[in-house]
Structure formats: C-alpha cells, structure tokens
Amino acid sequence: MGSRLITVIDSLVPKWNEQYTWEVFDPCTVVTVGVFDNCHLEKNTTVGAGGRDSRIGKVRIRLSTLESDRVYTHAYPLLMLHPSGVKKMGELHLAIRFSCANMANVLHMYMSPLLPKMHYAQPLSVSQVESLRSLESVRSWQKPVYSVLFLALFLVLIFCPELILPCILLYLSLLGVWRYKSRPRHPPHMDMRLSHAETVYPDELDEEFDTFPTSHGAEIVRMRYDRLRSVAGRIQTVVGDLATQGERFQALLSWRDPRATFLFVVLCLIAAVGFYAVPFQVVVALWVLYAFRPPKFRSSLPSPALSFFRRLPARADSLL
C-alpha cells in the first residue's frame, strides 16, 4: 500500500471526495489516514524555512476487523494529545470496503508468519536468556543422549501416571544426597559479588546517600527523574505487551475479526471430536514427540498456531 497527499486550500470544512483502491497482501494490514495542516502554504512560512506540517489527527483501521464486501461509513473523531490534554480536532468521514477474491487464500494467510523467513532463520541472539534455555537445549538435540532419555522418561510417565509422584520424590531424594558433598561449610556473610556493589555508578551511590528532601541542584534532580522515567517507560511497554496478548485471547471469540473467529470455532469443533476419539494420553505423547523432534525435521519459521495468534487484533489501534 502507498501514500497519497491531497491539499484542500482555504477551507475549515475540507471535502476531498477522493476514492482509492489498494491491493492488500495481508488481511491484518492497518490503514492509517492522517490529516495535516499544510504549513508550507502559509504566508509567514516558506518551504526553505524548514516548517513542518502541523498534525490535526489520524485514523487507524485494521482491515481484519472488517467483514468482506461490506461498506462501512462512519465519522471518525480526530483526537490529538497536547500538553494541555486531549483535544478533538474534528471528524473525518470515511467509507471503506474490504473485498477479497479468494477467501481460501485469505484464511491461509492467517497461518503464515508475519515477518520474512530471514527474520526467523537468523534471529538476533539475546545473551541474557542463555541461562534459561536448558529445556531448549534438550529440545534442540544438542546432547542427543539427554534428549533420548527425556523422551523415554516422558513416555513411561505419560502411559504409567501412577509413577509420576514416586519418580518426583525419588528425584528430590537423589538430588539432596548428591548436593550433600557441596553443602555450605561456613555461615553466610556479606557477598560483594552477589550485591554487584562494584558495578554501581558514582551518581547512583550519590543518589543512595542523598538526603530527603534532596540537597542537590535542579540539574541533578532532573537527571535522576529522566532516568526513573526511562525505567518506568520500559515497564509500561512490557505491561502493554502483556495486555495486548490478553486482548488477542479475548479476540478469539469476540468476532472482532470475523475470519479469525470463524477459523478458531471450526478448529475447536475439530479438536473436540479428535480429543473425544483419541485418548488424552496419546494426544499429549504425540504432541511432545512432535515438539521434541530432531532439528532436521523442523522449520525455522514459527508454527501456524503462533502466526494465527499474532495476527489477532488488539486494542492498540485505538490508542493515541
């Protein structure tokens, strides 16, 4: 999809009366319509002065939330966040229709990855989570002996569930006996490495020993406030991501995306029949065998179920 710029001159109630047609390659595309005040046409502003067009507002519409071949006519509010608060800058009247020539291709797109294959074939390494990948090392068959032992033990426990609790208790007993030789010999004491005291920056130490109220100047307080706001911003981003996942779960049966909900309902019916006909132990065993298959039988792309979940709509499109 592309972008178009149309300017209406000398009008507080502009009417564009434009009609555009785009070819959409992904039903989860978000169409964004922005409205700006063209500052280059003002008498006191020249193009060479580097003046920027002032924003009036924008409208975001996720195409997956629209039913096929239905015309939606609505007046969307143009909201902008200013230092004094949220202001309504007007309304934008739009008529939009989403049509598809082949519904089967559209439904198949929901199971396709969101990003190109290169993104998953050569992902960025994150060194901070290497210590949390013990199960992933077994699943990736880096040590085939451990992987085979894990699968064998899992199959024994899944088909003999009465052995699960005795095996867990036996494992705890053996682990306690194994760690007996490495038991602590001295009482605990202050540990500088555990406290990371040698990695603290001087300004953090200065903040730790500062009085309340502070005895420093405004610049130091501003720097500390900016640092705190940066940390709070990252926390807010993480919480927002968690909320987005919850909204996607809610969208499974809300019919906000009619095609995605239709697929989920059909798959649930098929799964209900399958779970009724096949014993639950067999289903779990087959799923674990599939998840722990050797790497040469896997694809670097995400699973269709994960791609389907990531395409579900969230409320992020309604945020300013």
XYZ file of C-alpha atoms in Angstrom:
320
model
C 0.000 0.000 0.000
C 1.161 3.533 -0.692
C 0.535 7.073 0.478
C -1.243 9.991 -1.174
C -1.100 13.701 -0.314
C -4.053 15.887 -1.234
C -4.356 19.512 -0.011
C -7.607 21.465 0.199
C -6.930 25.232 0.294
C -8.844 27.882 2.274
C -11.428 25.630 3.926
C -12.215 24.840 7.544
C -14.524 22.037 6.388
C -12.484 20.386 3.622
C -14.060 17.803 1.331
C -11.675 15.585 -0.568
C -14.212 13.354 -2.350
C -11.378 11.052 -3.311
C -11.619 7.315 -3.966
C -8.646 4.993 -3.767
C -8.160 1.287 -4.321
C -5.174 -0.638 -2.988
C -4.154 -4.238 -3.386
C -3.766 -5.753 0.063
C -1.320 -8.615 0.551
C -2.107 -9.171 4.248
C -5.596 -9.027 5.795
C -4.089 -7.767 9.060
C -2.900 -4.550 7.418
C -3.705 -1.360 9.328
C -4.801 1.514 7.104
C -3.713 4.886 8.525
C -5.313 8.108 7.292
C -3.567 11.248 8.562
C -4.837 14.821 8.396
C -2.322 17.690 8.489
C -2.368 21.469 8.225
C -0.147 22.360 5.262
C 2.111 24.991 6.804
C 4.020 25.481 3.537
C 1.078 27.430 2.126
C 1.047 29.996 4.936
C 2.277 33.473 4.102
C 4.652 33.579 7.036
C 6.172 30.174 6.318
C 8.375 29.258 3.399
C 9.499 25.893 2.187
C 13.104 26.805 2.731
C 12.457 27.690 6.364
C 12.008 24.056 7.166
C 8.498 24.429 8.553
C 6.732 21.188 9.373
C 3.076 20.470 8.728
C 1.111 20.534 11.967
C -0.810 17.357 12.747
C -4.581 17.515 13.079
C -5.238 13.841 13.733
C -5.245 10.367 12.246
C -7.499 7.346 11.868
C -6.302 3.745 12.008
C -8.459 0.912 10.663
C -7.395 -2.730 10.861
C -8.709 -4.465 7.754
C -9.091 -7.821 9.503
C -11.867 -6.341 11.656
C -13.989 -5.604 8.571
C -16.452 -8.020 7.046
C -15.919 -8.867 3.407
C -17.744 -6.826 0.747
C -19.496 -4.563 3.244
C -19.302 -0.781 3.021
C -18.515 0.894 6.362
C -19.474 4.572 6.511
C -18.540 6.310 9.729
C -17.404 9.648 11.137
C -14.130 9.066 12.979
C -13.034 11.605 15.621
C -9.648 13.229 15.109
C -8.014 13.253 18.524
C -4.657 14.785 19.385
C -2.693 14.744 22.609
C -1.497 18.231 23.570
C 0.379 19.443 26.651
C -2.957 20.740 27.979
C -4.714 17.392 27.420
C -6.633 15.519 24.742
C -8.424 17.686 22.187
C -10.887 16.754 19.485
C -9.698 18.418 16.291
C -12.750 17.490 14.234
C -14.151 14.466 12.452
C -13.189 12.587 9.330
C -15.952 10.943 7.299
C -14.764 7.792 5.567
C -16.364 4.991 3.590
C -14.253 1.842 3.431
C -14.817 -1.615 1.985
C -12.650 -4.707 2.196
C -13.204 -7.264 -0.546
C -11.366 -10.492 -1.302
C -11.395 -12.522 -4.490
C -10.346 -15.796 -2.860
C -11.426 -16.446 0.730
C -9.307 -19.610 0.956
C -6.120 -17.602 0.333
C -7.161 -15.046 2.947
C -7.767 -17.753 5.570
C -4.444 -19.394 4.667
C -2.679 -16.077 5.269
C -3.652 -16.251 8.955
C -1.344 -19.255 9.385
C 1.602 -17.582 7.631
C 4.424 -15.833 9.529
C 4.162 -12.095 9.995
C 7.791 -11.399 9.080
C 10.053 -12.686 6.278
C 11.803 -16.028 6.636
C 15.194 -14.384 7.234
C 13.857 -12.891 10.477
C 13.303 -16.388 11.881
C 16.146 -18.227 10.114
C 18.786 -15.884 11.579
C 17.258 -14.310 14.676
C 19.094 -11.841 16.868
C 20.869 -13.555 19.769
C 19.963 -12.479 23.295
C 22.749 -13.366 25.701
C 20.662 -12.537 28.761
C 18.381 -15.553 28.286
C 21.026 -18.178 27.594
C 20.861 -19.426 31.177
C 17.119 -20.040 30.821
C 17.421 -22.344 27.787
C 18.138 -25.701 29.433
C 14.902 -27.201 28.135
C 15.570 -25.690 24.718
C 18.991 -27.376 24.636
C 17.287 -30.733 25.207
C 14.665 -29.944 22.564
C 17.308 -28.898 20.011
C 19.185 -32.209 20.465
C 22.473 -30.534 21.311
C 23.098 -33.549 23.553
C 21.276 -36.474 21.917
C 21.710 -38.744 24.936
C 19.822 -36.353 27.220
C 17.118 -35.835 24.618
C 16.551 -39.587 24.195
C 16.485 -40.116 27.973
C 13.999 -37.280 28.401
C 11.641 -38.672 25.755
C 11.893 -42.193 27.155
C 11.159 -40.998 30.693
C 8.295 -38.854 29.470
C 6.649 -41.717 27.577
C 6.972 -44.015 30.603
C 5.346 -41.433 32.852
C 2.591 -40.497 30.397
C 1.461 -44.097 29.996
C 2.079 -45.025 33.649
C 0.791 -41.952 35.510
C 0.954 -43.767 38.837
C 4.761 -43.468 38.634
C 4.801 -39.665 38.382
C 4.680 -38.850 42.100
C 7.129 -41.629 43.177
C 9.590 -40.528 40.469
C 9.402 -36.887 41.576
C 10.002 -37.830 45.212
C 12.841 -40.181 44.250
C 14.434 -37.426 42.154
C 14.256 -34.979 45.073
C 15.836 -37.537 47.383
C 18.678 -38.292 44.989
C 19.229 -34.587 44.346
C 19.503 -33.923 48.079
C 22.016 -36.758 48.507
C 24.033 -35.524 45.504
C 24.255 -31.991 46.906
C 25.325 -33.180 50.352
C 29.007 -33.087 49.456
C 28.729 -29.466 48.270
C 26.840 -28.228 51.342
C 27.989 -24.873 52.808
C 30.712 -25.169 55.445
C 30.507 -21.652 56.893
C 27.745 -19.261 57.965
C 26.578 -16.777 55.314
C 28.225 -13.349 55.131
C 28.133 -10.217 53.019
C 28.901 -11.014 49.389
C 30.136 -8.138 47.237
C 29.678 -10.090 44.001
C 26.117 -11.008 44.900
C 25.344 -7.381 45.695
C 27.032 -6.090 42.498
C 28.412 -3.278 44.606
C 31.493 -2.906 42.399
C 29.362 -2.189 39.314
C 27.425 0.751 40.769
C 27.963 4.115 39.077
C 29.087 7.081 41.214
C 25.888 9.035 40.564
C 23.819 6.064 41.797
C 25.855 5.968 45.011
C 25.406 9.705 45.369
C 21.647 9.275 44.991
C 21.645 6.461 47.559
C 23.314 8.613 50.224
C 21.461 11.820 49.364
C 19.201 13.387 51.962
C 15.427 13.723 51.758
C 14.468 16.264 50.546
C 17.447 16.345 48.215
C 20.374 18.652 48.845
C 21.449 18.774 45.172
C 20.616 21.225 42.443
C 17.881 21.089 39.852
C 20.078 19.584 37.122
C 20.990 16.553 39.215
C 17.351 16.025 40.188
C 16.319 16.339 36.541
C 18.855 13.703 35.515
C 17.560 11.299 38.171
C 13.982 11.959 37.139
C 14.786 11.266 33.475
C 16.459 8.003 34.438
C 13.437 6.979 36.511
C 11.081 7.928 33.698
C 13.115 5.801 31.277
C 12.793 2.772 33.551
C 9.081 3.425 34.013
C 8.664 3.681 30.240
C 10.221 0.255 29.716
C 7.981 -1.208 32.426
C 4.962 0.369 30.769
C 5.987 -1.162 27.432
C 6.209 -4.636 28.981
C 2.831 -4.248 30.691
C 1.355 -3.013 27.415
C 2.676 -6.091 25.607
C 1.094 -8.351 28.238
C -2.208 -6.507 27.862
C -2.004 -6.916 24.083
C -1.652 -10.691 24.439
C -4.692 -10.769 26.718
C -6.696 -8.733 24.212
C -5.734 -11.186 21.467
C -7.001 -14.072 23.604
C -10.240 -12.166 24.093
C -10.498 -11.585 20.338
C -10.617 -15.333 19.663
C -14.375 -15.480 20.291
C -15.375 -11.819 20.125
C -15.882 -11.812 16.316
C -13.870 -8.596 16.131
C -12.002 -10.334 13.332
C -14.784 -12.418 11.729
C -12.456 -14.590 9.666
C -10.130 -15.390 12.579
C -13.022 -16.241 14.914
C -14.579 -18.449 12.222
C -11.298 -20.356 11.857
C -10.940 -20.735 15.632
C -14.511 -22.022 16.057
C -14.044 -24.586 13.270
C -10.709 -25.744 14.700
C -12.263 -26.060 18.178
C -15.021 -28.289 16.782
C -12.480 -30.474 15.002
C -10.300 -30.636 18.145
C -13.324 -31.557 20.295
C -14.086 -34.528 18.050
C -10.414 -35.514 17.970
C -9.957 -35.374 21.742
C -13.133 -37.408 22.190
C -11.994 -40.124 19.794
C -8.317 -40.290 20.830
C -7.214 -40.879 24.443
C -5.766 -37.823 26.110
C -2.519 -39.603 26.980
C -1.921 -40.425 23.333
C -2.575 -36.811 22.320
C -0.075 -35.480 24.884
C 2.506 -38.080 23.911
C 2.172 -37.268 20.198
C 2.391 -33.536 20.900
C 5.604 -33.894 22.943
C 7.130 -36.199 20.334
C 6.308 -33.613 17.686
C 7.706 -30.743 19.777
C 10.953 -32.635 20.536
C 11.564 -33.923 17.026
C 15.181 -33.567 15.794
C 16.101 -30.169 14.313
C 16.463 -31.510 10.758
C 12.741 -32.225 10.720
C 11.803 -28.706 11.837
C 11.237 -25.415 10.100
C 12.844 -22.174 11.214
C 9.513 -20.380 10.745
C 7.027 -20.073 13.610
C 4.176 -22.544 13.895
C 0.849 -21.799 12.162
C -0.858 -21.546 15.559
C 1.598 -18.871 16.748
C 1.288 -16.955 13.476
C -2.506 -17.094 13.771
C -2.379 -15.752 17.339
C -0.077 -12.868 16.410
C -2.479 -11.773 13.676
C -5.408 -11.407 16.052
C -6.486 -7.785 16.592
C -5.758 -5.914 19.810
C -6.889 -2.580 21.197
C -3.550 -0.945 20.391
C -5.056 0.512 17.204
C -7.433 2.593 19.350
C -4.689 4.214 21.421
C -3.425 7.731 20.739
